[in-house]
């Protein structure tokens, strides 16, 4: 192909507009568009047998440009990994990258070249169903994970497969939907947007993400899909993003519902003017851009810029050289053994041990164990929201894995459904609980209780399950609660009464095997929460990096303790760690200098295990109020029993910068407090001075 810059000169206006048009389903009328080369991309189409004929057809048009084929590969294509929120709890950046690389190869083998991920929206409200798709509440960890996911998706290291671009989403503040109701209004200061919600996007773009999806929500009154301040000024001019912007599903057209566009034509004009390159599925660009440009010739430049960005992306993906997917590629790629092994490791490293009175790991002696709960046998829920091409037949259920332990005499009874009672089954569950040494309750949410528009007004365990658990507790006090869910669950009663609590999320194909490894001690739990878990729904929003306020010691509510149930960064092990000797190589430094922080960590228990060491900062006096704590670094290390390791972290003074009134990072003089510890609550402290 000629360079995109030259190529564009030979394109008709219809062909140019076509590049901005994406459809989600292949309808009959789109066949003509394909023949004429007046469509640029599709989503929701898979496999060489469907995609190749389309590519071949479009390549017979006058100025042929191959199609981009997009898909939501959120946590696996065919090999399904833990939902992103779960895997973020591994804090294992290389592992996260690996899972994305695998997903990308599997998807590419079926002709996908644009992956609508990573979802990097910060989420502070667990009622919001899409908290499952992101990496939790922290901007720093979220940024590290955003980079890893982009690197993985775009690794493109297999020359036999088509190349793939990431499409980072949903720009911006989508996670702040009021009340956790998906698609809802967001209203926040520019400072909060820049300090909390922007960093993971910035990181993903710096890592080279080829495309970005704009969010459904409005932002301070203007839907992001037509928001020139966000797309043109912030994204293009300030962040220098040169890749392709994609609307969310029909989000440009939805500006009519937002009450800021008169009709489809008005919405299309506003979308193009703001800088949204691709209109996903609404057809408003297809129908209107030609007449809009005839009436507003100055907008042709905007059209050309969008076309150029799309052509450049297609060139980068190598589509002009090769647009045919090898029909046998998927046979070699899908669910390779090493992919499934990675899925197992990812699942193990995602499970957070929240409570343990010593019952875990299970002793290897003959025991009668009652397994109850609606999720024990479930092979569908572990696939989580956005299961892509995952198949329940590939999912190892909890019970299937657990029954492989010959030493346990296992009795099984559901007791209730996820959201409804089953009185007869409840009686049987009570009976097996009364005959057993201990009970494992596998409870929580099905996969359609989180994800897009699956919000909950209460984040406790669903009532029938909680009531069953309370009943069982009156019969047998040795209960291990395994919680499968797409969001953190408020477990105040459970934390008080259970012998052990495991947060096992929706872990993907290897769910049962991974939980079994943790329960039986084959693996030592090493995950840490990336969201604060409140005691009750009414405490939301609750996040560790809040401001101190003018009255920090005043109670927030009269009917619940002020603290969270489990803090950000929390997760137990089967061993214990002791932090000591936090020190810096200098106490005083000038702007532009670096400081090295060291801390000793001793494994004081009996097992080799991983620990995630977390470093936080606090600036007690600044021009603007700063969070009480802010994660600035972490390391995941393996430590032998009795061993002490010294970890070292080097920071430039930029780490401590605040955004000034023009939102430029500024290093202020004064004291900075530095903390190290095993979670965001239990920390040791030192200070430095910036002169
Ligand atoms: C979601 C996006 C997704 C798109 C395409 C939308 O409803 O918000 O995250 O990529 O659909 O499936």
XYZ file of C-alpha atoms and ligand atoms in Angstrom:
703
model
C 0.000 0.000 0.000
C 1.042 3.612 -0.490
C 1.585 5.573 2.723
C -1.750 6.417 4.368
C -1.078 10.103 3.655
C -0.939 9.403 -0.102
C -3.636 6.785 -0.080
C -6.208 9.076 1.488
C -5.962 11.433 -1.494
C -7.482 8.809 -3.778
C -10.390 7.971 -1.462
C -13.922 9.208 -2.101
C -15.801 10.906 0.704
C -17.948 7.776 1.144
C -14.870 5.581 1.424
C -13.373 7.936 3.977
C -16.533 8.002 6.063
C -16.636 4.223 5.816
C -13.388 3.992 7.757
C -15.181 5.627 10.682
C -18.029 3.142 10.606
C -18.081 0.033 12.801
C -20.921 -2.441 13.120
C -21.566 -5.109 15.693
C -23.474 -7.558 13.549
C -23.253 -8.437 9.919
C -26.590 -7.498 8.430
C -27.647 -7.907 4.836
C -27.551 -4.210 4.024
C -23.950 -4.078 5.176
C -22.933 -6.414 2.404
C -23.176 -3.567 -0.086
C -21.084 -1.386 2.191
C -18.443 -4.087 2.292
C -18.463 -4.473 -1.513
C -18.073 -0.717 -1.922
C -15.348 -0.448 0.704
C -17.551 1.784 2.830
C -17.076 0.163 6.187
C -13.954 0.144 8.304
C -14.510 -2.355 11.067
C -16.723 -4.910 12.747
C -17.031 -6.431 16.159
C -18.577 -9.669 17.418
C -17.509 -11.694 14.359
C -15.158 -14.585 14.920
C -13.251 -17.181 12.967
C -11.469 -17.332 9.645
C -14.529 -18.812 7.951
C -16.552 -15.666 8.667
C -13.871 -12.998 8.591
C -11.856 -14.043 5.530
C -14.761 -13.765 3.040
C -15.446 -10.272 4.367
C -11.838 -9.209 4.043
C -11.675 -10.711 0.549
C -14.831 -8.908 -0.483
C -13.684 -5.553 0.770
C -10.320 -6.006 -0.930
C -12.091 -6.134 -4.265
C -13.424 -2.596 -3.823
C -11.894 0.363 -5.667
C -9.619 1.634 -2.890
C -9.374 -1.462 -0.752
C -8.693 -1.091 2.950
C -8.838 -4.233 5.111
C -11.199 -4.376 8.058
C -10.417 -4.153 11.718
C -12.220 -6.847 13.691
C -12.793 -6.013 17.341
C -13.854 -8.067 20.329
C -14.255 -7.868 24.086
C -11.474 -10.127 25.266
C -11.555 -9.013 28.866
C -10.013 -11.922 30.772
C -9.395 -14.584 28.192
C -10.624 -15.643 24.787
C -11.041 -19.410 25.049
C -8.750 -20.025 27.991
C -10.532 -18.046 30.670
C -8.450 -16.373 33.368
C -9.720 -14.769 36.583
C -11.779 -11.613 36.126
C -9.470 -8.575 36.065
C -10.432 -7.452 39.585
C -9.415 -10.876 40.897
C -6.157 -11.015 38.993
C -5.247 -7.504 40.107
C -5.120 -8.981 43.624
C -2.102 -11.017 42.525
C -0.081 -7.777 42.187
C 1.935 -9.991 39.824
C 2.606 -7.710 36.906
C 4.426 -10.270 34.779
C 1.698 -12.842 35.273
C -0.999 -10.342 34.322
C 0.948 -9.444 31.192
C 1.291 -13.120 30.304
C -2.480 -13.745 30.574
C -3.114 -10.856 28.191
C -0.501 -12.100 25.759
C -2.161 -15.523 25.699
C -5.639 -14.069 25.247
C -4.379 -11.936 22.432
C -2.832 -14.909 20.583
C -5.966 -16.985 20.968
C -8.110 -14.118 19.688
C -5.730 -13.346 16.826
C -5.869 -16.967 15.734
C -9.572 -16.406 15.066
C -9.057 -13.173 13.156
C -9.447 -10.564 15.935
C -7.121 -7.581 15.662
C -8.603 -5.059 18.093
C -9.195 -6.059 21.694
C -11.532 -3.811 23.675
C -9.363 -3.962 26.778
C -7.814 -3.178 29.154
C -10.612 -1.632 31.151
C -8.620 0.748 33.345
C -11.435 2.599 35.077
C -10.748 3.217 38.745
C -13.697 1.953 40.771
C -14.559 3.133 44.261
C -18.077 1.783 44.332
C -18.537 -1.992 44.531
C -22.240 -1.690 43.753
C -21.130 -0.899 40.199
C -21.101 -4.188 38.295
C -18.154 -3.229 36.146
C -15.815 -3.104 39.123
C -15.204 -6.736 38.080
C -13.541 -5.640 34.842
C -10.962 -3.313 36.317
C -8.031 -3.368 38.707
C -9.594 -1.836 41.755
C -9.350 1.530 43.441
C -5.722 2.547 43.273
C -4.291 4.815 40.541
C -0.691 3.660 40.972
C -1.345 -0.085 40.952
C -3.988 0.505 38.275
C -1.373 2.200 36.110
C 1.160 -0.596 36.507
C -1.499 -3.147 35.575
C -2.748 -1.005 32.677
C 0.765 -0.995 31.211
C 1.161 -4.730 31.698
C -2.140 -5.463 29.995
C -1.304 -3.236 27.035
C 2.131 -4.847 26.727
C 0.566 -8.300 26.815
C -2.203 -7.587 24.328
C 0.164 -5.858 21.907
C 3.165 -8.146 22.316
C 2.508 -9.608 18.863
C 5.490 -11.894 19.157
C 4.046 -14.756 17.112
C 4.835 -14.044 13.445
C 2.233 -16.583 12.320
C -0.629 -14.662 13.854
C -2.267 -11.370 12.919
C -1.215 -8.416 15.024
C -3.531 -7.033 17.669
C -4.069 -3.571 19.124
C -5.378 -2.820 22.592
C -8.320 -0.458 22.967
C -8.040 1.025 26.429
C -11.365 1.975 27.952
C -13.590 3.737 29.096
C -12.191 7.261 28.900
C -12.965 8.748 31.437
C -14.486 8.673 34.919
C -16.892 5.879 33.913
C -16.161 4.119 37.227
C -17.559 7.096 39.118
C -21.141 6.579 37.930
C -23.332 8.025 40.682
C -24.710 5.415 43.087
C -22.847 2.663 41.239
C -25.597 2.693 38.617
C -23.971 1.884 35.299
C -24.098 4.604 32.612
C -25.041 7.181 35.238
C -23.871 10.764 35.418
C -20.429 11.477 36.788
C -19.644 14.793 38.345
C -16.243 15.463 39.776
C -13.596 18.129 40.009
C -10.950 18.277 37.333
C -8.464 17.647 40.140
C -10.064 14.335 41.117
C -10.306 13.311 37.485
C -6.613 14.021 36.977
C -5.354 12.628 40.281
C -7.439 9.481 40.476
C -9.019 8.506 37.155
C -6.496 9.696 34.585
C -3.235 7.972 35.659
C -4.066 4.478 34.321
C -5.097 5.954 30.958
C -1.935 8.010 30.771
C 0.089 4.893 31.599
C -1.691 2.749 28.993
C -1.126 5.370 26.302
C 2.512 5.797 27.262
C 2.846 2.048 26.849
C 1.662 2.484 23.276
C -2.003 1.455 23.304
C -3.119 1.812 19.691
C -6.696 2.805 20.407
C -8.980 4.082 23.133
C -12.712 3.851 23.801
C -14.641 6.803 25.157
C -17.135 6.271 27.953
C -20.928 6.299 27.964
C -21.234 8.771 30.816
C -21.346 12.491 30.802
C -18.624 14.368 32.568
C -19.609 17.592 34.267
C -22.545 18.007 31.921
C -21.129 16.911 28.568
C -21.133 13.271 27.445
C -17.572 12.121 26.909
C -18.520 11.031 23.382
C -18.830 14.660 22.283
C -16.578 16.249 24.882
C -13.953 18.355 23.102
C -12.239 19.301 26.333
C -11.593 15.644 27.153
C -10.901 14.276 23.686
C -9.257 17.120 21.830
C -7.636 19.121 24.590
C -6.734 16.518 27.167
C -6.287 13.372 25.112
C -4.883 14.705 21.860
C -3.119 17.920 22.811
C -1.977 17.239 26.350
C -1.412 13.489 26.313
C -0.345 13.518 22.644
C -2.421 10.481 21.823
C -2.126 9.777 18.104
C -4.054 6.531 18.010
C -7.672 5.825 17.167
C -10.616 6.802 19.367
C -13.687 4.579 19.307
C -17.104 5.456 20.721
C -18.714 3.060 23.118
C -21.656 1.053 21.775
C -23.924 3.681 20.144
C -22.704 6.280 22.630
C -22.622 9.097 20.056
C -26.257 8.528 19.187
C -27.079 8.384 22.908
C -26.192 12.068 23.142
C -29.791 12.605 22.057
C -30.944 10.872 25.252
C -28.419 12.862 27.242
C -30.300 15.892 25.971
C -27.351 17.511 24.245
C -28.049 16.620 20.587
C -31.217 17.383 18.652
C -31.086 14.324 16.425
C -28.758 11.701 14.933
C -27.210 14.212 12.576
C -26.499 16.679 15.349
C -24.990 13.886 17.449
C -22.776 12.798 14.528
C -21.552 16.332 13.967
C -20.738 16.761 17.642
C -18.966 13.392 17.816
C -16.726 14.146 14.834
C -16.051 17.685 16.023
C -14.989 16.439 19.450
C -12.617 13.920 17.868
C -14.259 10.493 18.092
C -12.849 8.579 15.120
C -15.016 5.461 15.023
C -18.763 5.305 15.610
C -19.511 1.916 17.144
C -22.727 0.469 15.781
C -25.097 3.462 15.814
C -24.678 4.302 12.118
C -24.924 8.048 12.769
C -21.646 8.762 10.967
C -22.601 6.550 8.027
C -25.908 8.314 7.538
C -24.908 11.885 8.195
C -21.273 12.737 7.772
C -21.467 13.351 4.021
C -24.164 16.006 4.310
C -22.570 17.418 7.463
C -19.329 17.955 5.596
C -21.059 19.443 2.569
C -22.693 21.957 4.887
C -19.586 22.488 7.066
C -16.567 22.092 4.772
C -14.202 22.973 7.599
C -15.061 19.632 9.203
C -13.447 17.728 6.324
C -10.116 18.225 8.009
C -11.457 16.457 11.100
C -12.656 13.599 8.894
C -9.280 13.332 7.166
C -7.440 13.303 10.485
C -9.667 10.491 11.743
C -9.220 8.473 8.515
C -5.482 8.959 8.680
C -5.303 7.705 12.237
C -7.340 4.623 11.305
C -5.237 3.892 8.201
C -2.046 4.306 10.195
C -3.321 1.837 12.767
C -4.228 -0.639 10.033
C -0.779 -0.203 8.533
C 0.818 -0.767 11.939
C -1.202 -3.935 12.350
C 0.237 -5.140 9.061
C -3.243 -5.468 7.595
C -2.268 -4.115 4.203
C 0.300 -6.889 3.818
C -1.810 -9.693 5.182
C -5.474 -9.632 5.956
C -6.291 -13.339 5.746
C -6.513 -15.440 8.886
C -5.051 -18.910 8.556
C -8.112 -21.175 9.052
C -6.021 -23.711 10.963
C -4.246 -21.190 13.223
C -6.708 -21.577 16.071
C -6.113 -25.335 16.196
C -2.531 -24.718 17.274
C -3.314 -21.805 19.519
C -6.446 -22.442 21.555
C -6.131 -23.733 25.126
C -2.561 -24.974 24.864
C -1.378 -26.816 27.971
C 0.865 -23.945 28.992
C -2.091 -21.557 28.666
C -4.173 -23.670 31.012
C -1.248 -23.870 33.450
C -0.989 -20.086 33.416
C -4.733 -19.923 34.078
C -4.183 -22.135 37.132
C -1.347 -19.986 38.458
C -3.382 -16.839 37.823
C -6.332 -18.294 39.723
C -4.175 -19.362 42.678
C -2.576 -15.923 42.895
C -5.970 -14.195 42.829
C -7.475 -15.862 45.909
C -7.419 -13.622 48.968
C -7.465 -15.214 52.398
C -9.528 -12.830 54.523
C -9.817 -14.755 57.753
C -8.276 -17.889 59.229
C -8.543 -19.074 62.807
C -6.050 -21.816 62.049
C -8.458 -24.210 60.339
C -6.583 -23.694 57.067
C -4.717 -25.276 55.443
C -6.894 -28.345 55.915
C -5.178 -31.091 57.837
C -4.473 -34.148 55.737
C -6.199 -36.599 58.074
C -9.408 -38.481 57.479
C -12.256 -36.014 57.792
C -15.905 -35.792 57.017
C -16.580 -32.579 55.158
C -19.949 -31.136 54.191
C -19.815 -29.001 51.062
C -22.807 -26.714 50.748
C -23.762 -23.655 48.711
C -25.094 -22.975 45.226
C -21.668 -22.397 43.692
C -19.934 -25.631 44.685
C -20.855 -27.435 41.472
C -21.289 -24.388 39.242
C -19.151 -24.376 36.085
C -20.694 -21.266 34.600
C -20.246 -18.614 37.289
C -16.454 -19.015 37.510
C -16.307 -17.778 33.899
C -17.253 -14.367 35.275
C -18.706 -11.473 33.337
C -17.511 -11.191 29.715
C -16.738 -14.901 29.419
C -15.913 -14.369 25.736
C -15.563 -17.781 24.057
C -15.108 -19.553 27.373
C -16.921 -22.828 27.799
C -18.366 -24.154 31.077
C -17.190 -27.617 29.968
C -13.626 -26.400 30.423
C -14.265 -25.069 33.912
C -13.152 -27.193 36.835
C -15.842 -26.696 39.463
C -14.970 -26.499 43.129
C -16.453 -29.896 43.887
C -14.797 -31.631 40.953
C -11.361 -30.607 42.166
C -12.089 -31.124 45.845
C -13.422 -34.624 45.360
C -9.958 -35.659 44.182
C -8.697 -35.559 47.779
C -8.987 -39.235 48.797
C -8.577 -38.500 52.509
C -11.828 -36.579 52.815
C -15.241 -38.095 53.075
C -17.272 -35.471 51.215
C -21.007 -34.897 51.454
C -22.595 -32.426 49.055
C -25.828 -30.446 49.166
C -26.618 -27.052 47.673
C -28.952 -25.838 50.397
C -30.350 -22.990 48.322
C -30.048 -21.320 44.942
C -28.056 -18.138 44.385
C -31.061 -15.909 44.870
C -33.808 -18.182 46.132
C -34.498 -20.624 48.902
C -34.834 -24.363 48.474
C -36.379 -25.597 51.741
C -35.948 -29.315 51.023
C -32.320 -28.879 50.068
C -31.764 -26.663 53.105
C -32.944 -29.485 55.387
C -30.531 -31.892 53.687
C -27.700 -29.354 53.993
C -28.383 -28.980 57.716
C -28.339 -32.731 58.050
C -24.960 -33.205 56.354
C -23.538 -30.275 58.348
C -24.569 -32.017 61.563
C -22.783 -35.237 60.551
C -19.524 -33.556 59.453
C -16.302 -32.393 61.077
C -16.396 -29.192 59.132
C -18.361 -27.363 56.478
C -17.144 -25.674 53.332
C -19.735 -23.171 52.114
C -19.239 -22.111 48.505
C -21.392 -19.042 48.127
C -21.625 -15.665 46.442
C -22.690 -14.312 43.092
C -23.362 -15.858 39.722
C -21.488 -14.337 36.808
C -24.484 -12.344 35.652
C -24.563 -10.404 38.915
C -21.591 -8.276 37.897
C -20.280 -6.807 34.666
C -22.051 -4.331 32.437
C -25.243 -2.945 33.957
C -25.327 -5.660 36.611
C -25.263 -3.392 39.606
C -26.425 -4.282 43.094
C -28.010 -1.998 45.657
C -26.667 -4.215 48.408
C -23.287 -5.920 48.330
C -23.961 -8.445 51.084
C -24.264 -12.164 50.280
C -27.661 -12.745 48.636
C -30.262 -13.221 51.393
C -31.131 -16.929 50.887
C -27.447 -17.795 51.111
C -26.827 -15.665 54.195
C -29.799 -17.227 55.925
C -28.683 -20.724 55.064
C -25.219 -19.935 56.391
C -26.673 -18.643 59.662
C -28.737 -21.792 60.012
C -25.754 -24.034 59.315
C -23.728 -22.083 61.859
C -26.135 -23.040 64.620
C -25.384 -26.683 63.758
C -21.675 -26.670 62.986
C -19.298 -23.845 63.921
C -16.376 -25.031 61.789
C -17.287 -23.287 58.578
C -14.899 -22.265 55.829
C -16.622 -19.747 53.597
C -15.452 -19.598 49.976
C -16.879 -16.492 48.333
C -17.152 -16.423 44.558
C -18.134 -13.005 43.279
C -17.469 -10.256 40.785
C -17.174 -7.574 43.461
C -16.088 -7.375 47.078
C -18.841 -8.602 49.399
C -19.646 -6.976 52.753
C -19.050 -9.878 55.129
C -19.256 -8.413 58.620
C -21.320 -11.212 60.161
C -19.400 -13.834 58.234
C -16.055 -12.433 59.364
C -17.173 -12.641 62.960
C -18.552 -16.174 62.790
C -16.719 -18.161 60.142
C -13.579 -20.126 60.918
C -12.045 -18.991 57.631
C -13.053 -16.808 54.713
C -11.564 -17.027 51.226
C -12.377 -14.415 48.594
C -12.292 -16.544 45.461
C -13.920 -14.181 42.944
C -14.723 -15.599 39.508
C -11.509 -17.376 38.734
C -11.984 -18.761 35.240
C -11.352 -22.253 33.920
C -9.077 -23.401 36.732
C -11.284 -22.130 39.526
C -11.812 -25.405 41.411
C -8.218 -26.565 41.110
C -6.919 -23.264 42.416
C -9.271 -23.122 45.408
C -8.397 -26.719 46.207
C -4.671 -25.899 46.168
C -5.190 -23.089 48.650
C -7.519 -25.032 50.961
C -5.248 -28.045 51.142
C -2.044 -26.046 51.481
C -0.521 -27.096 48.164
C -0.258 -23.358 47.602
C 0.106 -20.639 50.218
C -2.311 -17.734 49.729
C -0.514 -14.626 48.562
C -3.079 -12.262 47.047
C -3.989 -8.889 48.499
C -7.135 -6.864 48.025
C -7.063 -4.073 45.485
C -10.303 -2.648 46.824
C -11.341 -1.686 50.315
C -14.053 -3.988 51.616
C -16.697 -2.110 53.612
C -18.636 -3.557 56.516
C -21.936 -2.644 54.946
C -23.285 -1.243 51.712
C -24.138 2.042 53.411
C -20.453 2.836 53.941
C -19.849 3.118 50.191
C -17.842 4.880 48.867
C -14.984 3.713 50.986
C -11.405 3.792 49.744
C -8.075 3.874 51.501
C -6.678 6.929 49.738
C -9.289 9.344 51.063
C -8.620 12.828 52.395
C -8.092 13.575 56.076
C -10.885 16.241 56.244
C -11.115 18.888 58.936
C -12.659 16.512 61.461
C -10.975 13.170 60.987
C -11.934 11.847 64.400
C -15.659 12.504 64.041
C -17.753 9.394 63.516
C -19.206 9.008 60.079
C -22.206 6.896 61.002
C -23.838 6.190 64.340
C -24.796 2.656 63.389
C -21.596 1.093 62.053
C -17.925 1.214 62.988
C -15.915 3.788 61.095
C -13.335 1.374 59.831
C -13.529 -0.814 56.803
C -13.892 -4.577 57.198
C -10.736 -5.372 55.231
C -8.351 -2.646 54.118
C -6.857 -2.126 50.691
C -3.774 -4.282 50.291
C -4.971 -6.831 52.879
C -4.625 -10.571 52.443
C -3.452 -13.268 54.845
C -0.901 -16.015 54.371
C -0.256 -19.360 56.033
C 2.949 -17.833 57.349
C 3.643 -14.459 58.969
C 5.897 -11.537 58.100
C 7.572 -8.958 60.243
C 8.564 -5.538 58.878
C 11.388 -3.598 60.531
C 14.195 -1.161 60.060
C 12.577 1.212 57.597
C 15.281 3.687 56.630
C 16.363 6.047 53.872
C 19.843 6.751 52.552
C 19.234 10.458 53.137
C 16.931 12.367 55.373
C 17.068 15.588 53.405
C 16.967 16.069 49.642
C 16.576 18.740 47.003
C 14.089 18.706 44.189
C 15.393 16.501 41.364
C 17.372 14.216 43.676
C 16.554 10.609 44.497
C 16.137 8.855 47.786
C 16.481 5.136 48.469
C 14.183 3.528 50.996
C 14.983 0.158 52.548
C 12.970 -2.182 54.698
C 13.667 -5.599 56.224
C 11.025 -8.291 55.939
C 11.302 -11.500 57.942
C 9.267 -14.618 57.352
C 8.479 -15.504 60.952
C 6.384 -18.565 60.139
C 7.094 -22.089 58.984
C 6.370 -21.965 55.252
C 8.024 -20.485 52.221
C 5.622 -17.903 50.848
C 5.140 -14.835 48.726
C 4.701 -11.460 50.329
C 3.577 -8.257 48.640
C 5.469 -5.419 50.275
C 3.659 -2.100 49.899
C 5.108 1.397 50.143
C 2.867 4.391 50.765
C 3.478 8.121 51.048
C 1.701 10.999 52.742
C 2.324 14.694 52.422
C 1.049 16.240 55.655
C 1.200 19.873 54.469
C 0.636 20.830 50.868
C -1.106 23.521 48.878
C -3.915 21.012 48.238
C -5.258 18.384 50.596
C -3.646 15.047 49.805
C -4.782 11.475 50.452
C -4.007 10.101 53.928
C -1.995 7.439 52.143
C -0.989 6.848 48.568
C 0.629 3.716 47.176
C 3.921 4.585 45.463
C 5.641 1.214 45.072
C 5.325 -2.497 45.752
C 7.237 -5.722 45.277
C 6.120 -9.329 45.371
C 8.842 -11.566 46.739
C 9.247 -15.152 47.876
C 10.734 -15.589 51.373
C 11.930 -18.778 53.074
C 10.916 -19.532 56.658
C 13.199 -17.658 59.053
C 14.745 -15.656 56.226
C 15.021 -11.869 56.261
C 15.125 -9.969 52.997
C 15.959 -6.323 52.558
C 13.945 -4.567 49.886
C 15.064 -1.360 48.336
C 13.026 1.279 46.492
C 14.385 4.411 44.851
C 12.192 7.473 44.337
C 12.864 10.732 42.608
C 11.216 13.750 44.180
C 8.672 13.642 41.303
C 7.003 10.750 43.144
C 5.908 13.179 45.843
C 4.667 15.911 43.489
C 1.225 17.438 43.716
C -0.704 18.927 40.808
C -0.579 22.700 41.151
C -3.468 25.012 40.301
C -2.672 24.592 36.590
C -2.582 20.789 37.121
C 1.146 20.620 36.534
C 3.106 18.259 38.802
C 4.985 20.345 41.357
C 7.416 19.224 44.017
C 6.759 21.107 47.246
C 9.196 21.728 50.056
C 8.551 20.093 53.421
C 8.113 16.740 55.109
C 7.070 13.571 53.328
C 6.035 10.556 55.364
C 6.905 7.142 53.953
C 5.343 3.891 55.083
C 6.031 0.221 54.460
C 3.910 -2.759 55.314
C 1.910 -5.799 54.479
C -1.321 -3.847 53.826
C -2.480 -0.228 53.839
C -3.398 -0.324 57.564
C -0.491 -2.035 59.286
C 2.487 0.121 58.433
C 5.797 1.331 59.808
C 6.871 4.881 59.105
C 9.831 7.159 58.414
C 10.110 10.705 57.099
C 12.232 12.729 54.719
C 12.503 16.462 54.123
C 12.487 18.128 50.728
C 14.387 21.404 50.817
C -19.320 -1.778 26.597
C -17.896 -1.815 26.114
C -17.736 -2.879 25.051
C -18.720 -2.605 23.940
C -18.623 -3.592 22.797
C -20.308 -1.711 25.455
O -21.618 -1.881 25.894
O -19.482 -0.666 27.449
O -17.026 -2.039 27.182
O -16.426 -2.885 24.580
O -20.029 -2.663 24.454
O -19.096 -4.829 23.144
